[in-house]
Amino acid sequence: MSNPDIPRVDAREKVRGEAQYAADHVVPGLAHAMLAVATIGRGRVVSIDTGAARAVRGVRLILTHADTEGLQSPGYLMGGGYGVQSLQPLLGAAIAYRGQPIALVVADSLEAAREGAALVRATYEEEAISVTLDAPGAEIIAQADSPLPKPAFADRVVGDADGALSTAAARVDVTFQGPPQHQNPMELLATVAEWSGGTLTVRESTQNAEAIRHGLAKVLGLSPHSIRVLSPTAGGGFGQKNALQAHTALVALAARELGRPVKLVMPRAHVFNNASFRPASRHTVRLGADASGVLVAAVHEVDHQTSRHDLFPLAYADLTARLYGIPNFRGRERFVRNDIQTPGFQRAPFEHIAATAFETAVDELAYALGRDPVALRIANDALADPLTGLPFSSRHLAACLERGAERFGWARRTPEPGSMRLPDGTLVGWGVAVGAYKASTAPAIAMLRLTDAGEIFVTVGGHEMGQGIRTAIAATVAAELGVPAEAVNVLVGNTGVVPQHLTAGSWGAATALPAVRQAALNMAQELVRLAGDGPAGRTFPQILRDAGRPHVDVEARHRAPGQPEGIFDRVAQGLPSAVGPAYPEFVSLSYCAQFVEVQIEPRTRRIRVPRAVSVVDCGRVVSPRTARSQVIGGVVWGISAALREASEVDPRYGGFLNADLAEYVIAVNADIGSIEAELIDEPDPALNSLGVKGLGEVVMVGVAPAIVNAIHHATGRRVRHLPVRIEDVL
């Protein structure tokens, strides 16, 4: 059974503006910083003129590559380091991408810092650039042949996919284009750095406080013990804030040089051209089935962008090989090196676009076979993991499809494209697609304290980014100790207490909650011991007072199935330690089924999504209210990604052209209709004691292909790229 549907424990603070974010920290003497950035796409700085900037009233410090002797690269997060990319700006004169920082200007006011940064002038030696998949100069590298670890980033091969395809009764061959996209959380990248007695305190909006701590130590040549990172609340992350940002060490260096706190809030245009983003990708999907509709073979080949200085790996085929029980599968990925900042993880990083390409091909195959798209998917459900042969810890994908079809009214659909219309001629299309996402988990340490004043404090590795992890933690403690959830004080995003593992990949709940639950169970046992033979019915403050204890502390540790105890040493070093979906004895994923209706206006051809039904299998639901919120948010983002979002690249000069919320078009309230969310709520005890799996990312997977498939049902046209625009259905 799920937990009671308690309100968000931090809702009141957020609504009243009391929640503290990084940029909210204001102290006496605070200085403000702003970046000056490169205006070329590749080359080197020949000279920098900072004279006009230094003359601005209030400017106190300007840092360029001439002022950073002794600084080091933090290393790349996916290469054993701590940074969103290995390139640390201002370590040299080389320019790798347009928008790369070339100077940091610090002033008494934000206005002076902005004015000074705008006056920094540089002369460059330019080189030819390549910023798109097919541009001259792009370098292609097979992911399987790269130095990345195997088997994690090897080709996915089971059986003989090409041979089985050649004899299949029905075949489809699809090429699908995915655009570059940016996360655009409401809270911009922000850092406040402050030194006191040789200790550096950094307040930053982040998903990975420990990587910032250890990354800063590496860049600045400090001991991690002299650095504390605080991120109690982040205003959205979605993968953008999962490591040390390029600017953070520069802000810390400036604060040390000036001897006063320094704040940098990065403008959105700078975020677009420095932070990570979803890279452009091209997918070729080939499917084969026998005459009865059983999938016998699949091939999924992908090219995607990376930077010149890092290899950003994505395992697209790791997902699509597991969507169905396909006995013959071949998947491969290739890097396309461009003159860009290193791409990164954006909600459902590769799963969203991989499922879009694959699930539109499945829909086309259903039409080729004359089969109902829902029935075809259910008939090809997997009984065991196709890649490893291991059993699934749980899999309720067929139930998601069945419940979704019933709730959506799928039986009333007429299959012929263009056959459903409103009285005014509006075309109506109904589409379906499935999604999955790895059920990963990571090690966590939880500390729980009860005081004789009735206070409850729980500290655990994790970050609150709006997803509701505080509420889930409070609900877990409340359920085990029989206390109100609102009485539980949750401390996350603080490196000064317990290690703060990266919160990403939908492993936050599956990582933190088992440790928190065990700590609560340990506390219950300790209270029984302290109570002894005393009178029954006493509250825990009474038990503590009677025992002469002002407070009692317990600790619990939890790690993923198959992980050794030594994994906690890796967590303490700030390195990613999550595993999944493959565990020693099983494979674990979360699943969803997405049903959408599109309506296409007969004259303007405007595309609307008046309703969607999303059914999700995410294990046990600990916090129903925040879970439903995650489902709705994921569907909204899927609609936005399908019909609105694309980061427009300037192939001549590099950089992104629509680098603000005015021109990076996202879905707004008027674009969203009815969204019905249903949760299967079946615990998965093989994964952890609570039976929870991830939810936040899986819900976005499948929304876009369901929309693309619905557009085909409405118009008869197959669109092979995102976003779908009006001109695609004219």
XYZ file of C-alpha atoms in Angstrom:
730
model
C 0.000 0.000 0.000
C 1.131 3.566 -0.647
C 1.716 6.066 2.107
C -0.954 8.617 3.066
C -1.224 11.513 0.623
C 0.448 14.089 2.862
C 1.054 17.673 1.681
C 4.534 18.742 0.625
C 6.466 19.517 3.780
C 8.152 22.526 2.145
C 5.114 23.842 0.286
C 4.379 26.681 2.696
C 7.971 27.963 2.571
C 8.014 27.897 -1.223
C 4.662 29.611 -1.631
C 5.590 32.316 0.866
C 9.033 32.914 -0.646
C 10.843 31.658 2.437
C 12.741 28.822 0.754
C 16.426 29.699 0.451
C 18.190 29.357 -2.882
C 21.857 29.981 -3.620
C 21.470 33.526 -4.923
C 19.309 34.484 -1.915
C 22.405 34.526 0.307
C 23.357 38.136 1.012
C 26.100 39.168 3.446
C 27.846 42.477 4.202
C 30.522 43.346 1.659
C 29.123 41.043 -1.019
C 30.640 41.681 -4.446
C 29.075 40.720 -7.762
C 30.705 38.940 -10.675
C 29.946 38.678 -14.367
C 31.637 36.761 -17.175
C 33.008 38.105 -20.419
C 32.789 35.426 -23.098
C 34.400 34.542 -26.405
C 32.765 35.777 -29.589
C 34.405 33.191 -31.867
C 33.598 29.526 -32.281
C 37.153 28.175 -32.150
C 40.705 29.486 -31.985
C 42.803 31.313 -29.421
C 42.951 34.628 -27.621
C 45.795 36.796 -28.914
C 45.251 39.686 -26.513
C 42.706 40.978 -23.997
C 42.104 44.663 -23.343
C 40.561 45.227 -19.901
C 41.330 48.927 -19.635
C 37.814 50.206 -20.268
C 36.373 47.597 -17.913
C 38.754 48.539 -15.091
C 37.750 52.179 -15.485
C 34.115 51.422 -14.642
C 33.250 52.819 -11.235
C 32.986 50.013 -8.699
C 34.983 47.367 -10.602
C 37.403 45.765 -8.123
C 38.933 42.784 -9.906
C 39.265 41.296 -13.380
C 40.575 37.777 -13.878
C 41.848 36.510 -17.233
C 43.979 33.526 -18.211
C 47.005 35.554 -17.119
C 45.780 35.425 -13.504
C 45.116 31.711 -12.972
C 48.555 30.190 -12.527
C 48.348 27.047 -10.438
C 44.731 26.213 -11.232
C 43.969 22.774 -12.680
C 41.193 21.128 -14.640
C 38.603 19.418 -12.425
C 38.423 16.514 -14.856
C 35.237 15.392 -16.573
C 32.494 13.775 -14.495
C 32.168 10.884 -16.955
C 35.939 10.391 -17.012
C 36.646 10.067 -13.309
C 36.619 13.813 -12.565
C 34.164 16.302 -11.151
C 33.297 18.844 -13.847
C 30.475 19.208 -16.337
C 33.392 19.191 -18.744
C 37.153 18.797 -18.460
C 37.758 22.251 -19.926
C 38.276 24.782 -17.132
C 38.009 28.289 -18.638
C 40.816 30.811 -18.124
C 43.531 28.157 -17.842
C 44.893 29.131 -21.233
C 44.317 31.111 -24.420
C 42.583 28.344 -26.402
C 38.906 28.831 -27.300
C 36.931 25.624 -27.787
C 33.433 27.051 -28.366
C 31.552 30.309 -28.739
C 30.542 31.706 -25.360
C 33.493 30.218 -23.461
C 34.476 32.569 -20.587
C 37.569 34.677 -21.228
C 37.388 36.953 -18.161
C 35.608 37.376 -14.836
C 34.763 40.932 -13.773
C 33.979 41.597 -10.089
C 32.466 44.833 -8.829
C 30.622 46.368 -5.917
C 27.325 46.112 -7.779
C 25.785 43.816 -10.338
C 25.303 46.749 -12.705
C 28.999 47.641 -12.603
C 30.021 44.022 -13.113
C 27.734 43.714 -16.150
C 28.999 46.981 -17.620
C 32.608 46.000 -17.046
C 32.180 42.557 -18.611
C 30.602 44.136 -21.696
C 33.668 46.377 -22.111
C 36.264 43.568 -22.113
C 37.741 43.355 -25.611
C 39.743 40.500 -27.080
C 41.497 39.836 -30.369
C 41.499 36.288 -31.646
C 43.159 33.909 -34.024
C 40.173 32.073 -35.513
C 39.871 28.524 -36.819
C 37.170 26.848 -38.896
C 34.307 25.480 -36.842
C 31.985 22.493 -36.997
C 28.848 22.643 -34.844
C 26.359 20.247 -36.482
C 26.306 16.513 -37.141
C 27.022 16.814 -40.865
C 29.296 19.859 -40.894
C 32.739 19.602 -42.508
C 35.365 18.927 -39.880
C 33.122 16.873 -37.605
C 35.029 13.848 -36.334
C 33.192 10.528 -35.970
C 34.290 8.001 -33.334
C 32.600 4.683 -32.608
C 31.637 4.563 -28.943
C 32.617 0.890 -28.758
C 36.132 1.745 -30.008
C 36.626 4.633 -27.573
C 38.509 4.383 -24.252
C 35.218 4.467 -22.335
C 34.663 1.552 -19.945
C 33.212 -1.682 -21.251
C 30.705 -3.260 -21.200
C 28.810 -0.140 -20.110
C 29.408 1.624 -23.430
C 29.915 -1.302 -25.795
C 27.605 -2.138 -28.675
C 24.469 -4.033 -27.654
C 24.335 -7.286 -29.624
C 22.065 -10.282 -29.052
C 21.525 -12.952 -31.687
C 21.784 -12.104 -35.397
C 19.687 -9.007 -35.999
C 20.785 -8.410 -39.598
C 20.201 -12.022 -40.593
C 16.775 -12.142 -38.973
C 15.811 -8.854 -40.612
C 16.642 -10.164 -44.063
C 14.013 -12.908 -43.758
C 11.365 -11.041 -41.762
C 7.853 -10.999 -43.223
C 7.382 -7.311 -42.397
C 10.077 -4.661 -42.123
C 10.351 -0.943 -41.472
C 13.378 1.304 -41.828
C 13.218 4.695 -40.121
C 15.675 7.587 -39.715
C 14.780 10.076 -36.993
C 16.439 13.393 -36.073
C 16.635 14.726 -32.519
C 17.506 18.416 -32.014
C 19.797 19.941 -29.409
C 17.729 21.097 -26.429
C 18.395 22.972 -23.185
C 16.976 22.334 -19.726
C 16.070 25.902 -18.730
C 15.310 25.484 -15.017
C 13.745 28.615 -13.547
C 16.681 29.123 -11.179
C 19.764 30.149 -13.114
C 23.224 28.820 -12.337
C 24.288 30.734 -9.247
C 27.262 30.661 -6.871
C 28.148 32.549 -3.707
C 31.710 31.958 -2.458
C 32.945 33.094 0.935
C 36.276 32.511 2.714
C 36.764 32.526 6.463
C 40.000 31.527 8.163
C 41.171 29.389 5.252
C 37.798 27.663 4.893
C 35.757 28.100 1.724
C 31.968 27.978 1.908
C 30.123 27.749 -1.396
C 26.391 28.125 -1.832
C 25.347 26.843 -5.207
C 22.280 25.562 -7.003
C 23.357 21.985 -7.638
C 22.412 18.329 -7.868
C 25.882 17.262 -6.740
C 27.315 19.208 -3.811
C 30.052 16.623 -3.233
C 31.391 16.952 -6.790
C 31.579 20.721 -6.310
C 33.479 20.252 -3.052
C 36.016 17.796 -4.427
C 36.198 19.504 -7.817
C 37.019 22.836 -6.218
C 39.664 21.139 -4.113
C 41.283 19.781 -7.269
C 41.071 23.036 -9.239
C 42.296 25.258 -6.391
C 44.798 22.813 -4.875
C 43.003 22.592 -1.517
C 42.018 19.848 0.873
C 38.344 18.878 0.502
C 38.108 19.211 4.292
C 38.594 22.981 3.933
C 35.545 23.328 1.663
C 31.860 23.188 2.542
C 29.094 23.242 -0.070
C 25.508 24.130 0.811
C 22.571 23.617 -1.509
C 19.450 23.186 0.616
C 17.120 23.878 -2.312
C 17.646 24.054 -6.066
C 15.100 25.613 -8.379
C 15.205 22.805 -10.897
C 18.165 20.864 -12.220
C 17.038 18.288 -14.809
C 20.662 17.183 -15.319
C 22.102 20.649 -15.954
C 23.444 21.021 -12.402
C 24.951 17.572 -11.911
C 28.630 18.500 -11.528
C 31.094 21.349 -10.971
C 30.238 24.198 -13.334
C 32.885 26.050 -15.318
C 32.448 29.308 -13.398
C 32.438 28.091 -9.783
C 36.193 27.915 -9.212
C 36.608 31.378 -10.765
C 34.115 32.840 -8.287
C 35.947 31.143 -5.404
C 39.293 32.434 -6.682
C 37.920 35.961 -6.971
C 36.546 35.833 -3.433
C 39.975 34.792 -2.149
C 41.746 37.504 -4.124
C 39.380 40.231 -2.922
C 39.012 38.990 0.629
C 35.228 39.384 0.445
C 32.255 37.218 -0.590
C 31.483 37.092 -4.313
C 28.232 36.160 -6.045
C 27.699 35.203 -9.676
C 24.255 34.622 -11.173
C 24.851 33.505 -14.738
C 22.559 35.132 -17.340
C 20.486 32.659 -19.320
C 22.392 33.420 -22.519
C 25.602 32.386 -20.757
C 23.913 29.258 -19.412
C 22.924 28.242 -22.949
C 26.494 28.566 -24.144
C 28.370 27.113 -21.159
C 26.217 24.581 -19.330
C 25.446 21.104 -20.586
C 22.535 20.377 -22.934
C 20.872 17.506 -24.797
C 22.983 16.938 -27.926
C 21.670 16.614 -31.455
C 21.281 12.995 -32.520
C 20.372 10.920 -35.578
C 18.731 7.510 -35.206
C 18.339 4.716 -37.715
C 15.866 2.062 -36.582
C 15.126 -1.114 -38.519
C 12.474 -3.533 -37.289
C 11.384 -6.927 -38.518
C 8.407 -9.067 -37.564
C 6.829 -12.329 -38.650
C 3.380 -12.420 -40.223
C 1.690 -12.773 -36.840
C 3.224 -9.585 -35.518
C 5.993 -11.036 -33.349
C 9.087 -8.855 -33.427
C 12.019 -10.997 -34.538
C 14.768 -8.410 -35.014
C 15.733 -4.804 -34.396
C 18.682 -2.565 -35.233
C 19.189 0.832 -33.580
C 22.128 2.937 -34.741
C 22.798 6.430 -33.383
C 25.140 9.334 -34.062
C 25.214 12.087 -31.437
C 27.238 15.187 -30.655
C 30.062 15.543 -28.197
C 32.741 18.175 -27.690
C 36.319 18.079 -28.964
C 37.651 17.830 -25.412
C 35.311 15.200 -23.881
C 33.475 12.066 -24.914
C 29.917 12.304 -23.594
C 28.572 8.729 -23.749
C 24.910 7.811 -24.153
C 23.559 4.259 -24.272
C 20.475 4.702 -26.444
C 20.267 1.034 -27.387
C 20.514 -0.010 -23.738
C 16.936 1.208 -23.425
C 15.431 0.161 -26.744
C 16.828 -3.377 -26.501
C 14.768 -3.792 -23.313
C 11.432 -2.325 -24.400
C 10.263 -5.616 -25.921
C 11.191 -9.277 -26.026
C 13.164 -9.055 -29.266
C 15.515 -12.077 -29.621
C 17.820 -10.519 -32.237
C 19.066 -7.006 -31.532
C 22.011 -4.875 -32.591
C 22.626 -1.380 -31.267
C 25.564 0.931 -31.720
C 26.407 4.547 -30.922
C 28.921 6.910 -32.498
C 30.275 10.245 -31.297
C 30.334 13.239 -33.601
C 32.922 15.680 -32.276
C 31.923 19.318 -32.726
C 33.175 22.701 -31.553
C 30.721 22.971 -28.670
C 30.770 22.779 -24.902
C 30.430 19.218 -23.633
C 26.795 18.106 -23.815
C 25.232 16.461 -20.804
C 22.221 14.927 -19.189
C 18.802 16.466 -19.725
C 15.678 14.854 -18.289
C 15.412 11.323 -19.736
C 18.763 12.103 -21.423
C 18.909 9.460 -24.123
C 15.733 7.561 -23.299
C 13.399 10.333 -24.493
C 14.778 10.581 -28.006
C 15.697 6.885 -28.271
C 12.124 5.886 -27.466
C 10.807 8.526 -29.866
C 12.731 7.038 -32.770
C 12.008 3.429 -31.785
C 8.345 3.815 -30.851
C 7.461 5.675 -34.041
C 8.999 2.747 -35.924
C 6.914 0.304 -33.858
C 3.798 2.290 -34.759
C 4.691 2.125 -38.450
C 5.204 -1.615 -38.145
C 1.776 -2.008 -36.529
C 0.205 -0.271 -39.530
C 2.206 -2.407 -41.953
C 0.904 -5.537 -40.222
C -2.647 -4.252 -39.828
C -2.374 -4.708 -36.057
C -3.677 -2.492 -33.270
C -0.691 -0.564 -31.845
C -1.614 -1.403 -28.231
C -2.210 -5.087 -28.938
C 1.084 -5.345 -30.861
C 2.999 -3.934 -27.918
C 1.367 -6.206 -25.367
C 1.964 -9.256 -27.586
C 5.696 -8.453 -27.675
C 6.161 -7.890 -23.934
C 9.447 -9.256 -22.580
C 9.435 -12.144 -20.083
C 13.127 -11.674 -19.175
C 15.803 -9.109 -19.942
C 16.785 -9.590 -23.611
C 20.369 -8.379 -23.094
C 21.425 -10.441 -20.071
C 18.800 -13.157 -19.792
C 18.272 -12.199 -16.155
C 14.756 -11.913 -14.727
C 13.204 -8.501 -14.197
C 12.845 -7.464 -10.577
C 9.315 -6.485 -11.598
C 7.690 -5.474 -14.882
C 4.136 -4.201 -15.191
C 4.364 -2.639 -18.644
C 1.451 -4.678 -20.008
C -0.674 -3.513 -17.070
C 0.278 0.092 -17.873
C -0.908 -0.396 -21.458
C -4.123 -2.146 -20.462
C -5.086 0.401 -17.809
C -4.128 3.300 -20.037
C -6.151 1.982 -22.982
C -9.222 1.537 -20.788
C -8.888 4.947 -19.181
C -8.247 6.677 -22.499
C -11.092 4.933 -24.315
C -8.782 3.385 -26.910
C -11.473 0.922 -28.036
C -13.360 3.816 -29.653
C -10.451 4.634 -31.959
C -10.882 4.016 -35.669
C -7.514 2.991 -37.107
C -7.559 4.650 -40.536
C -5.501 7.880 -40.689
C -7.725 10.920 -41.032
C -10.849 8.996 -40.050
C -11.578 10.899 -36.826
C -12.777 14.513 -37.043
C -14.696 17.054 -35.038
C -17.820 18.705 -36.537
C -15.781 21.781 -37.563
C -13.344 19.642 -39.552
C -10.611 19.521 -36.917
C -8.494 16.412 -37.453
C -8.264 14.122 -34.424
C -5.481 11.634 -33.839
C -4.915 9.130 -31.044
C -1.439 7.804 -30.380
C 0.273 5.452 -27.980
C 3.864 4.710 -27.016
C 5.689 3.039 -24.160
C 8.694 4.135 -22.167
C 11.163 2.732 -19.684
C 13.967 4.049 -17.534
C 16.665 2.330 -15.526
C 15.816 1.700 -11.864
C 19.176 2.772 -10.511
C 20.232 3.260 -6.922
C 23.321 4.520 -5.115
C 24.821 4.237 -1.623
C 23.588 6.575 1.086
C 24.234 7.331 4.748
C 21.364 8.605 6.890
C 21.613 10.118 10.367
C 18.567 10.536 12.596
C 18.355 12.547 15.817
C 15.523 12.823 18.337
C 15.689 15.399 21.141
C 14.003 15.582 24.528
C 12.254 18.732 23.249
C 10.391 16.627 20.691
C 12.507 17.619 17.683
C 13.239 15.193 14.840
C 16.174 15.732 12.497
C 17.179 13.521 9.583
C 20.267 14.084 7.445
C 20.939 12.087 4.295
C 22.740 12.408 0.976
C 20.401 13.991 -1.551
C 19.254 17.227 -3.135
C 15.858 18.910 -3.225
C 15.283 20.199 -6.752
C 11.527 20.540 -6.590
C 10.875 16.825 -7.011
C 9.765 16.448 -3.385
C 12.548 14.359 -1.843
C 12.093 16.130 1.505
C 8.442 15.082 1.565
C 9.282 11.472 0.716
C 11.944 11.386 3.450
C 9.582 12.920 6.009
C 6.824 10.487 5.024
C 9.187 7.539 5.493
C 10.268 8.649 8.974
C 6.666 9.423 9.919
C 5.464 5.980 8.824
C 8.112 4.125 10.836
C 8.076 6.234 14.016
C 4.404 7.172 14.107
C 5.038 10.919 14.120
C 3.552 13.691 11.940
C 5.495 14.232 8.716
C 5.523 17.989 9.297
C 7.477 17.426 12.525
C 10.430 15.913 10.636
C 13.256 18.336 9.780
C 15.152 17.166 6.705
C 18.710 18.305 5.921
C 19.989 17.562 2.407
C 22.540 19.168 0.080
C 25.019 19.836 2.909
C 28.526 18.371 2.632
C 29.283 19.236 6.255
C 27.374 16.270 7.686
C 27.171 13.188 5.445
C 28.450 12.638 1.875
C 26.103 14.090 -0.716
C 25.911 11.719 -3.650
C 24.763 13.065 -7.006
C 20.960 13.203 -7.184
C 20.034 12.354 -10.755
C 18.865 9.474 -12.902
C 15.683 9.058 -10.839
C 17.685 7.269 -8.156
C 17.106 9.880 -5.434
C 14.237 8.105 -3.671
C 15.624 4.591 -4.167
C 18.948 5.815 -2.751
C 17.913 7.948 0.215
C 14.711 6.307 1.436
C 16.037 2.812 2.271
C 18.799 4.381 4.394
C 16.292 6.714 6.060
C 13.900 3.851 6.752
C 16.669 1.772 8.312
C 17.713 4.708 10.457
C 14.108 5.053 11.638
C 13.967 1.327 12.448
C 17.257 1.615 14.326
C 15.832 4.565 16.252
C 12.712 2.610 17.169
C 14.892 -0.167 18.573
C 16.975 2.342 20.528
C 13.834 3.872 22.024
C 12.651 0.432 23.116
C 16.019 -0.131 24.790
C 15.932 3.250 26.526
C 12.336 2.754 27.647
C 13.269 -0.478 29.418
C 10.608 -1.560 31.902
C 9.210 1.951 32.335
C 5.530 2.758 31.952
C 3.951 2.204 28.540
C 2.454 4.967 26.419
C 5.263 7.478 26.885
C 6.209 9.745 24.005
C 9.779 9.707 22.803
C 10.608 13.050 24.532
C 9.405 11.524 27.809
C 11.505 8.416 27.231
C 14.597 10.555 26.590
C 14.012 12.744 29.631
C 13.434 9.723 31.860
C 16.696 8.233 30.572
C 18.565 11.487 31.146
C 19.385 11.848 27.459
C 19.027 15.288 25.821
C 19.067 13.576 22.459
C 19.700 10.240 20.805
C 21.447 9.683 17.461
C 21.451 6.704 15.110
C 22.999 6.090 11.707
C 22.188 3.723 8.855
C 23.895 2.869 5.603
C 22.361 1.438 2.479
C 23.942 0.359 -0.777
C 22.638 -1.133 -3.987
C 22.327 -4.905 -4.426
C 25.752 -6.348 -5.177
C 27.746 -3.278 -4.146
C 30.654 -3.875 -1.730
C 30.984 -2.030 1.577
C 33.952 -0.172 0.100
C 31.623 1.736 -2.202
C 31.170 4.281 0.591
C 34.820 5.304 0.111
C 33.966 6.265 -3.464
C 30.919 8.227 -2.296
C 33.112 10.108 0.200
C 35.394 11.108 -2.701
C 32.475 12.737 -4.515
C 32.434 10.225 -7.365
C 29.255 8.809 -8.979
C 28.465 5.434 -7.416
C 25.048 4.519 -8.806
C 24.366 1.195 -10.502
C 21.492 -0.214 -12.519
C 19.514 -1.335 -14.378
C 21.567 -4.563 -14.384
C 22.234 -6.051 -10.934
C 23.898 -9.388 -10.119
C 20.622 -11.324 -9.957
C 18.076 -9.227 -11.865
C 17.434 -6.246 -14.111
C 15.236 -3.419 -12.865
C 13.464 -0.656 -14.751
C 10.486 1.635 -14.350
C 7.886 1.624 -17.114
C 5.127 3.800 -18.519
C 2.433 3.811 -21.174
C 1.494 7.125 -22.787
C -1.796 7.792 -24.579
C -2.413 11.178 -26.212
C -5.001 12.874 -28.366
C -3.962 15.536 -30.836
C -6.257 17.934 -32.638
C -5.128 19.707 -35.803
C -7.088 22.801 -36.789
C -8.219 22.444 -40.431
C -7.073 25.888 -41.667
C -4.065 26.995 -39.603
C -2.989 23.367 -38.923
C -2.182 24.333 -35.340
C -1.458 21.188 -33.320
C -3.006 20.845 -29.870
C -2.870 18.099 -27.241
C -6.223 18.364 -25.427
C -5.723 15.273 -23.300
C -3.176 12.701 -22.229
C -3.269 9.595 -20.043
C -0.044 8.425 -18.408
C 0.173 5.155 -16.477
C 3.431 4.444 -14.661
C 5.020 1.452 -12.935
C 7.531 2.942 -10.487
C 7.338 0.432 -7.640
C 5.860 1.516 -4.338
C 4.597 5.096 -4.189
C 5.826 6.672 -0.961
C 4.534 10.206 -1.570
C 1.440 10.090 -3.815
C 1.066 13.845 -4.089
C 4.590 14.554 -5.265
C 4.493 11.431 -7.458
C 1.431 12.691 -9.330
C 3.164 16.045 -9.684
C 6.158 14.305 -11.255
C 3.889 12.519 -13.731
C 2.153 15.737 -14.771
C 5.484 17.564 -15.097
C 6.966 14.788 -17.218
C 4.014 14.772 -19.601
C 4.129 18.569 -19.914
C 7.814 18.400 -20.787
C 7.151 15.619 -23.294
C 4.549 17.779 -25.028
C 6.968 20.702 -25.044
C 9.816 18.600 -26.429
C 7.585 17.154 -29.152
C 6.025 20.395 -30.396
C 8.130 23.333 -29.237
C 11.721 22.900 -28.069
C 14.857 23.180 -30.175
C 18.130 24.992 -29.515
C 18.935 26.804 -32.750
C 22.603 26.661 -33.757
C 24.499 29.251 -35.790
C 26.570 27.100 -38.193
C 28.709 30.098 -39.239
C 29.903 31.378 -35.874
C 28.899 28.738 -33.353
C 26.793 29.153 -30.261
C 23.054 29.025 -29.759
C 20.884 31.773 -31.216
C 17.676 31.457 -29.168
C 19.410 31.647 -25.805
C 16.554 32.990 -23.700
C 12.993 32.109 -22.721
C 11.583 34.551 -25.269
C 12.920 32.576 -28.246
C 13.554 29.103 -26.837
C 9.916 28.128 -27.207
C 8.466 25.961 -24.447
C 4.954 24.783 -23.721
C 2.808 27.226 -21.746
C -0.497 26.776 -19.936
C -2.485 27.271 -23.136
C -0.679 24.305 -24.712
C -1.647 21.848 -21.985
C -5.002 20.134 -21.708
C -6.173 17.373 -19.403
C -3.461 15.098 -18.005
C -4.605 11.973 -16.191
C -1.985 10.221 -14.100
C -2.234 6.692 -12.744
C 0.382 4.817 -10.724
C 0.461 1.018 -10.660
C 1.867 1.164 -7.093
C 3.240 -2.383 -6.935
C 6.311 -2.600 -4.643
C 9.551 -4.009 -6.045
C 11.124 -5.637 -2.953
C 14.048 -7.074 -4.926
C 15.495 -3.589 -5.422
C 15.207 -2.301 -1.841
C 13.259 -2.781 1.373
C 10.673 -0.150 0.481
C 10.104 -1.477 -3.014
C 10.575 1.969 -4.620
C 11.855 2.578 -8.133
C 12.501 5.841 -9.963
C 9.713 8.026 -11.323
C 10.880 11.507 -12.314
C 12.537 10.664 -15.623
C 10.513 7.725 -16.943
C 7.350 9.797 -17.390
C 8.875 11.940 -20.125
C 9.815 8.809 -22.075
C 7.138 7.892 -24.593
C 5.215 11.176 -24.615
C 6.835 12.565 -27.767
C 6.419 9.382 -29.850
C 2.809 9.070 -28.719
C 2.256 12.590 -30.073
C 4.093 11.861 -33.335
C 2.055 8.677 -33.744
C -1.169 10.574 -33.027
C -0.224 13.141 -35.692
C 0.146 10.307 -38.183
C -3.241 8.944 -37.152
C -4.760 12.388 -37.711
C -3.046 13.224 -40.996
C -1.482 10.108 -42.497
C 1.918 11.832 -42.418
C 5.006 10.344 -40.791
C 7.150 13.041 -39.201
C 10.746 11.977 -38.645
C 12.120 14.733 -36.450
C 11.432 16.826 -33.375
C 9.947 19.257 -32.798
C 6.926 18.781 -35.065
C 5.973 22.141 -36.518
C 2.973 23.477 -38.405
C 4.801 23.199 -41.730
C 5.123 19.435 -41.169
C 1.341 19.000 -41.361
C 0.423 21.679 -43.923
